Coordinates of C-alpha atoms and ligand atoms in Angstrom, one line a residue:
Chain A
M1 CA 18.8 -4.3 -1.8
A2 CA 15.7 -6.4 -1.9
K3 CA 14.8 -9.6 -3.8
I4 CA 11.2 -9.7 -5.0
T5 CA 9.5 -12.6 -6.6
F6 CA 6.7 -12.3 -9.1
I7 CA 4.4 -15.2 -10.1
T8 CA 2.6 -14.3 -13.3
S9 CA -0.9 -15.5 -14.4
D10 CA 0.7 -18.2 -16.6
N11 CA 2.6 -19.4 -13.6
E12 CA 6.0 -18.1 -14.5
T13 CA 8.2 -17.3 -11.5
I14 CA 10.7 -14.4 -11.8
T15 CA 12.9 -13.0 -9.1
L16 CA 14.3 -9.5 -9.4
E17 CA 16.6 -7.4 -7.3
G18 CA 16.1 -3.7 -6.7
T19 CA 17.4 -1.0 -4.4
S20 CA 15.0 1.9 -4.8
G21 CA 11.9 3.1 -6.5
S22 CA 8.6 1.4 -6.6
V23 CA 8.0 -2.3 -7.1
M24 CA 5.8 -1.4 -10.1
A25 CA 8.7 0.4 -11.8
L26 CA 11.0 -2.6 -11.2
A27 CA 8.3 -4.9 -12.7
V28 CA 7.7 -2.7 -15.8
D29 CA 11.4 -2.2 -16.4
N30 CA 11.8 -6.0 -16.5
G31 CA 8.7 -6.7 -18.6
I32 CA 6.7 -8.7 -16.0
K33 CA 3.6 -9.8 -17.7
G34 CA 0.3 -8.4 -16.3
I35 CA 1.9 -5.3 -14.7
D36 CA 1.5 -2.4 -17.0
G37 CA 1.8 0.6 -14.7
D38 CA -0.1 2.9 -17.1
C39 CA -0.4 5.9 -14.9
G40 CA 3.3 5.8 -13.9
G41 CA 2.6 5.0 -10.3
V42 CA 0.1 7.7 -9.0
C43 CA -2.6 5.2 -8.0
S44 CA -5.0 6.0 -10.8
C45 CA -5.0 3.0 -13.2
A46 CA -4.9 -0.2 -11.1
T47 CA -2.8 -1.9 -13.8
C48 CA -0.2 -2.9 -11.2
H49 CA -2.5 -5.1 -9.0
V50 CA -0.7 -7.9 -7.1
H51 CA -1.7 -10.4 -4.4
V52 CA 0.9 -10.4 -1.6
A53 CA 1.8 -13.9 -0.2
A54 CA -0.1 -14.2 3.1
E55 CA 3.1 -14.6 5.1
D56 CA 4.6 -11.4 3.6
M57 CA 1.7 -9.2 4.5
D58 CA 3.4 -7.9 7.7
K59 CA 6.4 -6.8 5.5
T60 CA 4.2 -4.9 3.0
G61 CA 1.4 -3.8 5.2
S62 CA -2.1 -3.5 3.8
A63 CA -3.5 -1.1 1.3
S64 CA -4.1 2.6 2.2
E65 CA -7.6 3.9 2.1
I66 CA -7.2 5.5 -1.3
E67 CA -5.6 2.4 -2.7
A68 CA -8.3 0.2 -1.2
D69 CA -10.9 2.4 -2.9
M70 CA -9.3 1.8 -6.2
L71 CA -9.0 -2.0 -5.6
E72 CA -12.5 -2.4 -4.3
L73 CA -13.9 -2.4 -7.8
D74 CA -11.3 -4.7 -9.3
D75 CA -12.5 -8.1 -10.3
N76 CA -10.3 -10.4 -8.2
V77 CA -9.6 -8.3 -5.2
D78 CA -8.9 -10.0 -1.8
E79 CA -7.4 -9.0 1.5
F80 CA -3.9 -9.6 0.1
S81 CA -4.4 -7.2 -2.8
R82 CA -2.0 -4.2 -3.3
L83 CA -1.2 -1.8 -6.0
C84 CA 2.5 -2.4 -6.3
C85 CA 3.2 1.2 -7.4
Q86 CA 2.5 2.0 -3.7
L87 CA 5.2 -0.5 -2.5
E88 CA 8.6 1.2 -2.1
I89 CA 11.6 -1.0 -2.5
S90 CA 13.8 -1.3 0.6
D91 CA 15.5 -3.9 2.7
S92 CA 12.3 -4.3 4.7
I93 CA 10.5 -6.0 1.9
D94 CA 13.3 -8.3 0.9
G95 CA 12.1 -11.8 0.0
I96 CA 8.4 -11.0 -0.6
V97 CA 6.4 -13.0 -3.2
L98 CA 3.8 -11.3 -5.3
K99 CA 1.2 -13.0 -7.5
V100 CA 0.3 -10.8 -10.4
A101 CA -3.5 -10.4 -10.5
K102 CA -3.9 -10.1 -14.3
Chain B
M1 CA -1.4 48.1 -12.5
N2 CA -4.0 47.1 -9.9
R3 CA -3.3 43.5 -10.6
I4 CA 0.4 44.1 -10.0
V5 CA -0.3 45.7 -6.6
Y6 CA -2.7 43.0 -5.8
L7 CA -0.1 40.4 -6.5
L8 CA 2.4 42.3 -4.4
V9 CA 0.0 42.0 -1.5
K10 CA -1.0 38.4 -2.2
N11 CA 2.7 37.4 -2.3
G12 CA 3.6 39.2 0.9
Y13 CA 5.7 42.0 -0.5
L14 CA 3.2 44.6 0.7
S15 CA 1.1 44.2 3.8
E16 CA -2.7 44.3 3.3
K17 CA -3.0 47.1 5.8
N18 CA -0.5 49.3 4.0
Y19 CA -2.2 48.6 0.8
I20 CA -5.6 49.7 2.0
Q21 CA -4.2 52.8 3.6
F22 CA -2.3 53.6 0.4
C23 CA -5.5 53.2 -1.7
R24 CA -7.4 55.5 0.6
T25 CA -4.6 58.1 0.3
I26 CA -4.7 58.1 -3.4
G27 CA -8.4 57.7 -3.6
E28 CA -8.4 54.2 -5.3
I29 CA -10.8 51.4 -4.6
P30 CA -8.9 48.6 -3.0
F31 CA -9.0 45.3 -4.9
N32 CA -10.3 42.3 -3.1
K33 CA -10.6 38.7 -4.1
I34 CA -14.4 38.5 -4.2
S35 CA -15.4 41.5 -6.2
N36 CA -12.6 41.1 -8.6
Q37 CA -12.4 37.4 -8.9
D38 CA -12.5 37.3 -12.7
Y39 CA -9.9 40.0 -12.9
H40 CA -7.5 38.2 -10.6
M41 CA -8.0 34.8 -12.0
K42 CA -5.1 33.5 -14.0
K43 CA -5.9 32.7 -17.6
S44 CA -4.8 29.1 -17.2
E45 CA -7.1 28.5 -14.2
L46 CA -10.1 26.2 -14.7
P47 CA -12.4 26.9 -11.8
D48 CA -14.5 24.1 -10.4
P49 CA -18.2 25.0 -10.9
F50 CA -19.4 21.8 -9.3
E51 CA -18.1 22.3 -5.8
K52 CA -21.3 23.4 -4.1
A53 CA -23.6 20.9 -5.7
R54 CA -21.0 18.1 -5.0
L55 CA -20.9 18.9 -1.4
D56 CA -24.6 19.7 -0.9
K57 CA -26.2 16.8 -2.7
G58 CA -23.7 15.0 -4.8
Y59 CA -25.5 15.4 -8.1
G60 CA -26.6 18.0 -10.6
K61 CA -29.3 18.2 -13.2
M62 CA -29.0 19.2 -16.8
N63 CA -31.6 19.2 -19.6
D64 CA -30.3 18.2 -22.9
Q65 CA -32.7 18.0 -25.9
N66 CA -35.5 16.9 -23.6
D67 CA -33.5 13.9 -22.5
P68 CA -32.4 15.1 -19.0
V69 CA -29.2 14.0 -17.4
T70 CA -28.5 13.5 -13.7
M71 CA -24.8 14.3 -13.3
L72 CA -22.9 12.3 -10.6
L73 CA -20.4 14.6 -9.0
R74 CA -18.5 12.7 -6.4
L75 CA -15.5 10.5 -7.1
K76 CA -16.7 7.4 -5.3
D77 CA -20.1 7.5 -7.0
V78 CA -18.6 8.1 -10.4
R79 CA -16.3 5.2 -10.0
K80 CA -18.9 2.8 -8.6
S81 CA -21.4 3.7 -11.4
A82 CA -18.7 3.4 -14.1
H83 CA -18.1 -0.1 -12.8
D84 CA -21.7 -1.1 -12.6
Y85 CA -22.5 -1.6 -16.3
K86 CA -25.6 -3.6 -15.6
T87 CA -27.4 -0.7 -14.1
F88 CA -25.7 2.0 -16.0
Q89 CA -25.3 0.9 -19.6
S90 CA -23.3 2.2 -22.5
A91 CA -25.0 -0.1 -25.1
A92 CA -28.0 2.2 -25.5
K93 CA -29.3 3.8 -28.7
P94 CA -26.1 5.1 -30.5
G95 CA -25.3 8.6 -29.5
R96 CA -27.5 8.6 -26.4
I97 CA -24.7 8.3 -23.8
V98 CA -22.9 11.3 -25.2
V99 CA -23.8 14.6 -23.6
P100 CA -25.0 16.6 -25.6
S101 CA -26.9 13.7 -27.1
E102 CA -26.0 12.7 -30.7
V103 CA -29.0 10.4 -31.4
N104 CA -30.2 12.8 -34.1
I105 CA -27.0 12.9 -36.0
R106 CA -25.8 9.3 -36.2
D107 CA -26.8 5.7 -36.3
T108 CA -23.4 4.1 -36.3
R109 CA -22.6 2.4 -33.0
Q110 CA -19.2 3.3 -31.8
I111 CA -17.1 0.3 -30.8
P112 CA -16.1 -0.5 -28.1
F113 CA -17.5 2.7 -26.5
E114 CA -21.2 1.8 -27.0
V115 CA -21.1 -1.9 -26.2
D116 CA -21.3 -3.5 -22.7
P117 CA -19.5 -6.5 -21.3
P118 CA -19.1 -9.2 -22.2
Q119 CA -19.0 -8.3 -25.9
H120 CA -17.2 -5.0 -24.9
G121 CA -14.2 -7.0 -23.7
E122 CA -14.1 -9.1 -26.9
Y123 CA -14.0 -6.0 -29.1
R124 CA -11.4 -4.3 -26.8
A125 CA -9.2 -7.3 -27.0
I126 CA -9.0 -6.9 -30.7
V127 CA -7.6 -3.3 -30.5
E128 CA -5.9 -3.2 -27.1
P129 CA -2.4 -4.4 -28.2
W130 CA -2.6 -1.9 -31.1
F131 CA -3.4 1.0 -28.7
K132 CA -0.4 0.0 -26.6
R133 CA 2.1 0.6 -29.4
P134 CA 2.9 4.1 -28.1
L135 CA 5.0 2.3 -25.5
L136 CA 7.4 1.1 -28.2
P137 CA 10.7 3.1 -28.4
E138 CA 10.4 3.6 -32.2
Y139 CA 6.9 5.0 -31.8
Q140 CA 8.2 7.5 -29.2
E141 CA 11.2 8.4 -31.4
K142 CA 8.9 9.3 -34.3
L143 CA 6.6 11.2 -32.0
T144 CA 9.5 13.1 -30.5
A145 CA 10.7 14.0 -34.0
Q146 CA 7.3 15.3 -35.0
I147 CA 6.9 17.4 -31.9
S148 CA 10.4 18.7 -32.0
T149 CA 10.0 19.9 -35.6
L150 CA 6.7 21.5 -34.8
V151 CA 8.1 23.4 -31.8
D152 CA 11.2 24.5 -33.8
G153 CA 8.8 25.9 -36.4
I154 CA 7.0 28.2 -34.0
L155 CA 9.7 29.4 -31.7
N156 CA 9.9 33.2 -31.5
K157 CA 7.0 33.5 -33.9
D158 CA 5.3 36.8 -33.0
N159 CA 1.7 35.8 -32.8
L160 CA 0.8 32.2 -32.7
E161 CA -2.7 30.9 -32.3
V162 CA -2.2 27.8 -30.3
I163 CA -5.3 25.7 -31.2
N164 CA -5.1 26.0 -35.0
E165 CA -1.4 26.4 -35.5
F166 CA -0.1 24.1 -32.8
A167 CA -2.5 21.8 -31.0
L168 CA -4.4 20.7 -34.1
P169 CA -1.4 19.9 -36.3
L170 CA 0.3 18.2 -33.3
Q171 CA -2.8 16.0 -32.7
S172 CA -3.3 15.2 -36.4
R173 CA 0.3 14.3 -37.1
A174 CA 0.5 12.2 -34.0
L175 CA -2.7 10.4 -35.0
T176 CA -0.9 9.2 -38.2
L177 CA 1.4 7.2 -35.9
L178 CA -1.5 5.7 -34.0
L179 CA -3.3 4.6 -37.2
N180 CA 0.0 3.8 -38.9
A181 CA -1.3 5.9 -41.8
P182 CA 0.8 8.0 -44.2
Y183 CA 2.1 11.3 -42.6
S184 CA 0.5 13.2 -45.5
E185 CA -3.1 12.2 -44.3
A186 CA -2.6 14.7 -41.4
E187 CA -3.0 17.6 -43.9
T188 CA -6.5 16.4 -44.7
W189 CA -7.5 16.1 -41.1
I190 CA -6.0 19.5 -40.3
S191 CA -8.0 21.0 -43.1
W192 CA -11.3 19.9 -41.4
G193 CA -10.5 22.4 -38.7
T194 CA -11.3 21.9 -35.0
H195 CA -15.0 21.6 -35.6
V196 CA -15.4 18.4 -37.6
F197 CA -18.9 17.9 -36.4
R198 CA -20.2 21.4 -36.4
S199 CA -20.7 24.4 -38.6
E200 CA -20.3 27.8 -37.0
G201 CA -22.9 28.5 -34.5
E202 CA -24.7 25.1 -34.6
A203 CA -24.3 22.6 -31.9
L204 CA -24.5 19.5 -34.0
D205 CA -24.4 19.3 -37.7
S206 CA -24.9 16.1 -39.6
D207 CA -23.6 17.4 -42.9
K208 CA -20.3 18.3 -41.2
A209 CA -20.2 14.9 -39.5
N210 CA -20.6 13.3 -42.9
I211 CA -17.2 14.7 -44.0
L212 CA -15.6 12.4 -41.4
Y213 CA -18.0 9.4 -42.1
N214 CA -17.4 9.6 -45.9
Y215 CA -13.7 9.9 -45.4
I216 CA -13.7 6.8 -43.2
D217 CA -15.9 4.9 -45.7
D218 CA -13.4 5.7 -48.5
Q219 CA -10.5 4.6 -46.3
I220 CA -12.1 1.3 -45.5
D221 CA -12.8 0.6 -49.2
R222 CA -9.2 1.4 -50.0
A223 CA -8.0 -1.0 -47.3
V224 CA -10.3 -3.7 -48.6
K225 CA -8.7 -3.4 -52.0
N226 CA -5.2 -2.9 -50.9
P227 CA -4.6 -4.2 -47.4
G228 CA -1.6 -2.7 -45.7
E229 CA -0.2 -2.3 -42.2
D230 CA -2.6 0.4 -41.1
M231 CA -5.3 0.3 -38.5
Y232 CA -8.1 -0.1 -41.1
S233 CA -6.4 -3.2 -42.4
L234 CA -5.8 -4.6 -39.0
L235 CA -9.5 -4.3 -38.1
L236 CA -10.7 -5.7 -41.5
S237 CA -8.6 -8.8 -40.8
S238 CA -9.8 -9.2 -37.2
E239 CA -12.6 -11.5 -36.0
F240 CA -15.4 -10.9 -33.5
Q241 CA -17.0 -14.2 -32.3
G242 CA -15.5 -16.1 -35.1
K243 CA -16.6 -13.8 -37.9
K244 CA -14.7 -11.1 -39.7
L245 CA -15.6 -7.6 -38.6
T246 CA -18.1 -6.0 -40.9
K247 CA -17.5 -2.7 -42.6
E248 CA -20.0 -1.1 -40.2
E249 CA -18.1 -2.4 -37.2
V250 CA -14.8 -1.2 -38.6
K251 CA -16.3 2.2 -39.2
G252 CA -17.6 2.2 -35.6
V253 CA -14.1 1.8 -34.2
M254 CA -12.5 4.3 -36.6
V255 CA -15.0 7.1 -36.1
L256 CA -14.5 6.7 -32.4
T257 CA -10.7 6.8 -32.7
F258 CA -11.0 10.1 -34.7
A259 CA -13.7 11.6 -32.4
G260 CA -12.5 10.6 -29.0
G261 CA -8.9 11.6 -29.6
R262 CA -9.5 15.0 -31.2
D263 CA -10.9 17.7 -28.9
T264 CA -9.6 15.9 -25.8
V265 CA -6.0 16.0 -27.0
I266 CA -6.3 19.5 -28.4
N267 CA -7.7 20.7 -25.1
A268 CA -5.0 19.0 -23.0
V269 CA -2.2 20.5 -25.2
T270 CA -3.7 24.0 -25.2
N271 CA -4.3 24.1 -21.5
S272 CA -0.8 22.8 -20.8
I273 CA 0.6 25.7 -22.9
S274 CA -1.4 28.3 -21.1
Y275 CA -0.4 26.8 -17.7
L276 CA 3.3 26.9 -18.7
A277 CA 2.9 30.5 -19.9
E278 CA 1.8 31.6 -16.5
H279 CA 4.2 29.2 -14.6
P280 CA 7.6 29.5 -16.3
E281 CA 9.1 28.0 -13.2
A282 CA 7.5 24.7 -14.2
L283 CA 9.6 24.6 -17.3
E284 CA 12.6 25.3 -15.2
R285 CA 11.6 22.5 -12.9
F286 CA 11.1 20.0 -15.8
R287 CA 14.6 20.8 -16.9
K288 CA 16.0 20.1 -13.5
E289 CA 13.8 17.2 -12.5
P290 CA 12.7 15.5 -15.8
E291 CA 11.6 12.5 -13.7
I292 CA 8.5 14.3 -12.5
I293 CA 7.1 14.8 -16.0
G294 CA 5.1 11.6 -15.8
K295 CA 3.4 12.8 -12.6
A296 CA 2.9 16.3 -14.1
V297 CA 1.0 14.7 -17.0
E298 CA -1.4 12.9 -14.7
E299 CA -1.9 16.1 -12.7
F300 CA -2.7 18.0 -15.9
I301 CA -5.2 15.4 -16.9
R302 CA -6.8 15.6 -13.5
Y303 CA -6.9 19.3 -13.4
F304 CA -7.9 20.0 -17.0
S305 CA -10.2 17.0 -17.3
P306 CA -10.4 17.5 -21.1
L307 CA -13.6 15.3 -21.2
T308 CA -16.1 16.8 -18.8
Q309 CA -18.5 13.9 -18.6
M310 CA -19.9 10.9 -20.3
G311 CA -23.4 9.5 -20.0
R312 CA -25.0 6.1 -19.3
V313 CA -28.6 4.9 -19.6
V314 CA -30.2 3.6 -16.5
T315 CA -31.6 0.1 -17.0
E316 CA -33.8 -0.2 -13.8
D317 CA -35.2 2.1 -11.2
T318 CA -32.4 2.9 -8.8
Q319 CA -31.0 5.7 -6.7
V320 CA -27.8 7.7 -6.5
C321 CA -27.1 10.0 -3.5
E322 CA -30.5 9.2 -2.1
H323 CA -32.0 10.6 -5.3
A324 CA -34.4 8.3 -7.3
I325 CA -33.6 7.7 -10.9
K326 CA -36.0 6.0 -13.3
A327 CA -35.3 3.3 -15.7
D328 CA -34.5 4.5 -19.2
S329 CA -33.4 7.9 -18.0
R330 CA -29.8 9.2 -18.2
I331 CA -27.0 9.8 -15.7
S332 CA -23.6 11.1 -16.4
L333 CA -20.2 10.4 -14.9
C334 CA -18.8 13.8 -14.4
W335 CA -15.0 13.2 -14.5
A336 CA -14.3 16.9 -14.2
S337 CA -16.2 17.2 -10.9
A338 CA -14.9 13.9 -9.4
N339 CA -11.3 15.1 -10.1
R340 CA -11.8 18.1 -7.7
D341 CA -13.3 16.0 -4.9
A342 CA -11.7 17.3 -1.8
S343 CA -12.4 14.1 0.1
V344 CA -9.8 12.5 -2.0
F345 CA -7.5 15.2 -3.4
E346 CA -5.7 17.6 -1.1
S347 CA -5.8 21.2 -2.5
P348 CA -7.9 20.0 -5.4
N349 CA -7.9 23.3 -7.2
E350 CA -4.2 23.6 -7.3
I351 CA -1.8 22.0 -9.8
V352 CA 0.8 20.1 -7.8
L353 CA 3.2 19.0 -10.5
D354 CA 4.6 16.0 -8.6
R355 CA 1.3 14.9 -6.9
K356 CA 2.3 11.5 -5.7
I357 CA -1.1 9.9 -5.1
N358 CA -3.5 11.0 -7.8
P359 CA -6.4 8.6 -8.3
H360 CA -8.0 10.7 -10.9
V361 CA -10.6 9.6 -13.4
G362 CA -9.6 12.0 -16.2
F363 CA -9.3 9.0 -18.5
G364 CA -12.4 7.4 -17.2
F365 CA -12.6 4.3 -15.0
S366 CA -13.2 0.6 -15.2
H367 CA -14.5 -1.2 -18.4
H368 CA -14.5 1.8 -20.7
N369 CA -11.4 3.6 -19.5
C370 CA -9.7 5.5 -22.3
L371 CA -8.2 3.3 -25.0
G372 CA -6.2 6.2 -26.3
A373 CA -4.7 7.0 -22.9
T374 CA -1.3 5.5 -23.8
H375 CA -1.1 7.6 -26.9
A376 CA -2.3 10.8 -25.1
R377 CA 0.1 10.3 -22.2
Q378 CA 3.1 9.9 -24.6
I379 CA 2.0 13.1 -26.5
L380 CA 1.9 15.1 -23.4
K381 CA 5.1 13.7 -21.9
I382 CA 7.1 14.3 -25.1
L383 CA 5.6 17.8 -25.4
L384 CA 6.6 18.8 -21.9
N385 CA 10.1 17.4 -22.4
T386 CA 10.5 19.2 -25.7
L387 CA 9.2 22.5 -24.3
A388 CA 11.5 22.2 -21.3
E389 CA 14.4 21.6 -23.7
K390 CA 13.7 24.5 -26.1
V391 CA 11.5 27.1 -24.5
E392 CA 12.4 29.7 -21.9
S393 CA 9.0 31.3 -21.5
I394 CA 5.6 31.7 -23.2
E395 CA 3.7 34.9 -23.3
I396 CA -0.1 35.0 -23.7
M397 CA -1.2 37.9 -25.9
D398 CA -4.9 37.3 -25.8
C399 CA -7.4 34.5 -25.5
K400 CA -11.1 33.6 -25.7
E401 CA -12.4 31.1 -23.2
N402 CA -14.4 28.1 -24.2
I403 CA -17.2 27.7 -21.7
E404 CA -19.4 24.6 -21.7
H405 CA -23.0 25.5 -20.7
L406 CA -24.4 22.7 -18.6
D407 CA -27.6 24.3 -17.4
E408 CA -26.9 24.6 -13.6
F409 CA -23.2 24.8 -14.3
E410 CA -20.9 26.8 -16.6
R411 CA -17.6 25.0 -17.0
K412 CA -14.5 26.5 -18.6
V413 CA -12.9 23.6 -20.6
G414 CA -10.2 25.6 -22.2
F415 CA -10.0 28.1 -25.0
N416 CA -11.6 28.8 -28.4
S417 CA -8.5 30.7 -29.3
I418 CA -5.3 31.7 -27.6
H419 CA -2.5 33.8 -29.0
V420 CA 0.9 33.4 -27.6
K421 CA 4.6 33.9 -28.3
F422 CA 7.2 31.2 -27.4
K423 CA 10.6 32.6 -26.4
S424 CA 13.4 30.2 -27.1
L425 CA 16.1 29.3 -24.6
T426 CA 19.4 31.0 -25.3
Ligands
HEM1 C1 -6.1 13.7 -23.0 C2 -6.8 13.1 -23.9 C3 -8.0 12.2 -23.6 C4 -8.8 12.2 -22.5 C5 -8.9 13.1 -21.3 C6 -9.8 11.1 -22.8 C7 -10.8 10.7 -21.9 C8 -11.6 9.6 -22.1 C9 -12.6 9.2 -21.1 C10 -12.9 9.9 -19.8 C11 -13.1 8.0 -21.6 C12 -14.2 7.2 -20.9 C13 -15.6 7.2 -21.6 C14 -16.6 6.4 -20.9 O1 -16.4 5.9 -19.8 O2 -17.7 6.2 -21.5 C15 -12.5 7.7 -22.8 C16 -12.8 6.6 -23.6 C17 -12.2 6.4 -24.9 N1 -11.2 7.2 -25.5 FE1 -10.3 8.7 -24.7 N2 -9.5 10.5 -23.9 C18 -8.3 11.1 -24.5 C19 -7.7 10.8 -25.6 C20 -8.0 9.7 -26.5 C21 -7.3 9.4 -27.7 C22 -6.1 10.1 -28.2 C23 -8.0 8.4 -28.3 C24 -7.8 7.7 -29.5 C25 -7.2 8.1 -30.6 C26 -9.1 8.0 -27.4 C27 -10.0 7.0 -27.6 C28 -11.0 6.6 -26.7 C29 -11.8 5.4 -26.9 C30 -11.7 4.5 -28.1 C31 -12.6 5.3 -25.7 C32 -13.6 4.2 -25.5 C33 -13.1 3.0 -24.7 C34 -14.1 2.0 -24.4 O3 -15.3 2.3 -24.5 O4 -13.7 0.9 -24.1 N3 -9.1 8.9 -26.3 N4 -11.6 8.7 -23.1
HEM2 C1 -19.2 10.0 -33.6 C2 -18.8 10.4 -32.4 C3 -18.7 11.8 -31.9 C4 -19.3 12.9 -32.4 C5 -20.2 13.0 -33.6 C6 -19.0 14.0 -31.6 C7 -19.4 15.2 -31.7 C8 -18.9 16.3 -31.0 C9 -19.3 17.7 -31.3 C10 -20.4 18.1 -32.2 C11 -18.6 18.5 -30.4 C12 -18.7 20.0 -30.3 C13 -17.5 20.4 -31.1 C14 -17.4 21.8 -31.3 O1 -17.5 22.6 -30.3 O2 -17.3 22.2 -32.5 C15 -17.7 17.6 -29.7 C16 -16.9 18.0 -28.8 C17 -16.1 17.2 -28.0 N1 -16.1 15.8 -28.0 FE1 -17.1 14.7 -29.3 N2 -18.2 13.5 -30.5 C18 -18.0 12.2 -30.7 C19 -17.3 11.3 -29.9 C20 -16.6 11.7 -28.8 C21 -15.9 10.8 -27.9 C22 -16.0 9.3 -27.9 C23 -15.2 11.6 -27.0 C24 -14.3 11.2 -25.8 C25 -14.1 10.0 -25.4 C26 -15.5 13.0 -27.4 C27 -15.0 14.1 -26.7 C28 -15.3 15.4 -27.0 C29 -14.7 16.5 -26.3 C30 -13.7 16.5 -25.2 C31 -15.2 17.7 -26.9 C32 -14.9 19.1 -26.6 C33 -15.8 19.8 -25.7 C34 -15.4 21.2 -25.8 O3 -14.3 21.5 -25.9 O4 -16.3 22.0 -25.6 N3 -16.3 13.0 -28.5 N4 -17.9 16.3 -30.1
FES3 S1 0.7 2.2 -11.7 FE1 -1.2 3.1 -11.9 S2 -2.2 2.5 -10.1 FE2 -0.2 1.6 -9.9

């Protein structure tokens, strides 16, 4: 079980709990604004872009090469950017805070 | 017969050595992959004609009505150039970014397709929520009912031509949902046939295109007189930079919606059917693991790449892959080639139904990525679900390939016709 907090672009804070699957799927199922997950999580649409809180980066790790190539051309990419369809829910990411990019 | 023996060897039931000895004994010429490539190729395979050029130099050349195109073939270059709208523009003369060029057959600017940022984003914002409606449960229920009825009607039919009797009606009926137009309109669109813009034998035909343009003009006039809940009415009541959209702008959006969503969807549906015909185990897998269907759809889009390429006009002298490109010439973003780039996709020429990381550009990339993708994805997901539920196997009787001639390259994009039989489960 992991608690994950999303901060949307209009500064709403929502904390959700999940046990498995991707963070993107959890967000989409709960209608988090700004996370669309168009491609269903195969890393081809970049509609699941989040900024991981700096202190949580060691829990999530940084983007893989393919993911980074997708993000590179996104407007507000930074070193905390991840595509959250590539984050698997597990105890090890409990408590992370994600700022939705869009 | 030879093919069966070849498959026995290929799949390890018969050793190659025994096979060759056996051929010698009976005086047959042994089959091998190279000399018999065409013979052994599955009908549903779409070979990648770009591989060599992609590896050697990264681009290809094609002439098109004396307005040559430099085709970008690598995934990274395609993505970067799609993103860089300042150097590679879409807002050129209407029709010029399409390959083959349509400058001689139309003047209407397609919106948002032939507009660049920042105006592009403003136009897109008008229609984006509308194009997301396929995510609504009631939309999906209606689409499921349509597809289910269509499939029930063709099960066990002896000789079904997939393009005209299945893919075209499916695409046309589904489009009534996207436009929120009466279901009966689909009959008109089906009657246009698959070649709305072309008479037999001719590449581009302005008379034929006029059928669509006149139809859309009439529909716009109707919606002006009697506004309703359809897409025409939505557009007519929308504003761009504080002013109501003009009829010409509404037409630009509607033509694009008809054109962009027609051949692409028909190709995707038809190729999916041919794949399932040759891979009945995929239907079985969808029954057992329906959760992979979303991934399978993305993989079909990657592999089939129903839209081969789309052009851009170069605004300043520049280079791609160390190759100089002059201002006012054309490049194209070759989605079909990028989607087979082995530096990104493992086993790029294989369909891996549950490919987990699949950063394909089948729906384009960046600013102009496909507006109809939500609709197209729902069509394909529901189609695969419905087929898995109702169909045991599909048999291909005969087919004619549709080959695109791109000068240096010949690309099979699908079929001109394909006759099959769907066998129902139970
Ligand atoms: C499997 C089906 C489809 C495929 C593979 C496909 C592919 C594409 C691609 C690659 C682009 C990018 C063009 C560019 O960058 O210049 C595009 C754009 C577009 N597509 Fe699709 N498409 C499909 C279905 C549809 C459908 C069903 C519709 C609408 C009914 C549609 C409407 C559009 C529009 C309006 C654009 C232009 C978006 C813009 O310029 O902002 N497409 N499509
Ligand atoms: C007014 C706009 C457009 C016109 C007049 C037009 C015209 C044509 C014509 C003449 C063909 C050849 C059809 C045939 O073989 O009979 C064609 C094919 C095709 N078009 Fe368009 N097109 C338009 C816009 C688009 C857009 C925006 C897209 C995608 C985003 C698109 C995707 C395709 C595809 C995938 C094919 C099929 C290629 C094949 O199967 O060989 N078209 N179009
Ligand atoms: S959901 Fe498409 S890239 Fe993450």
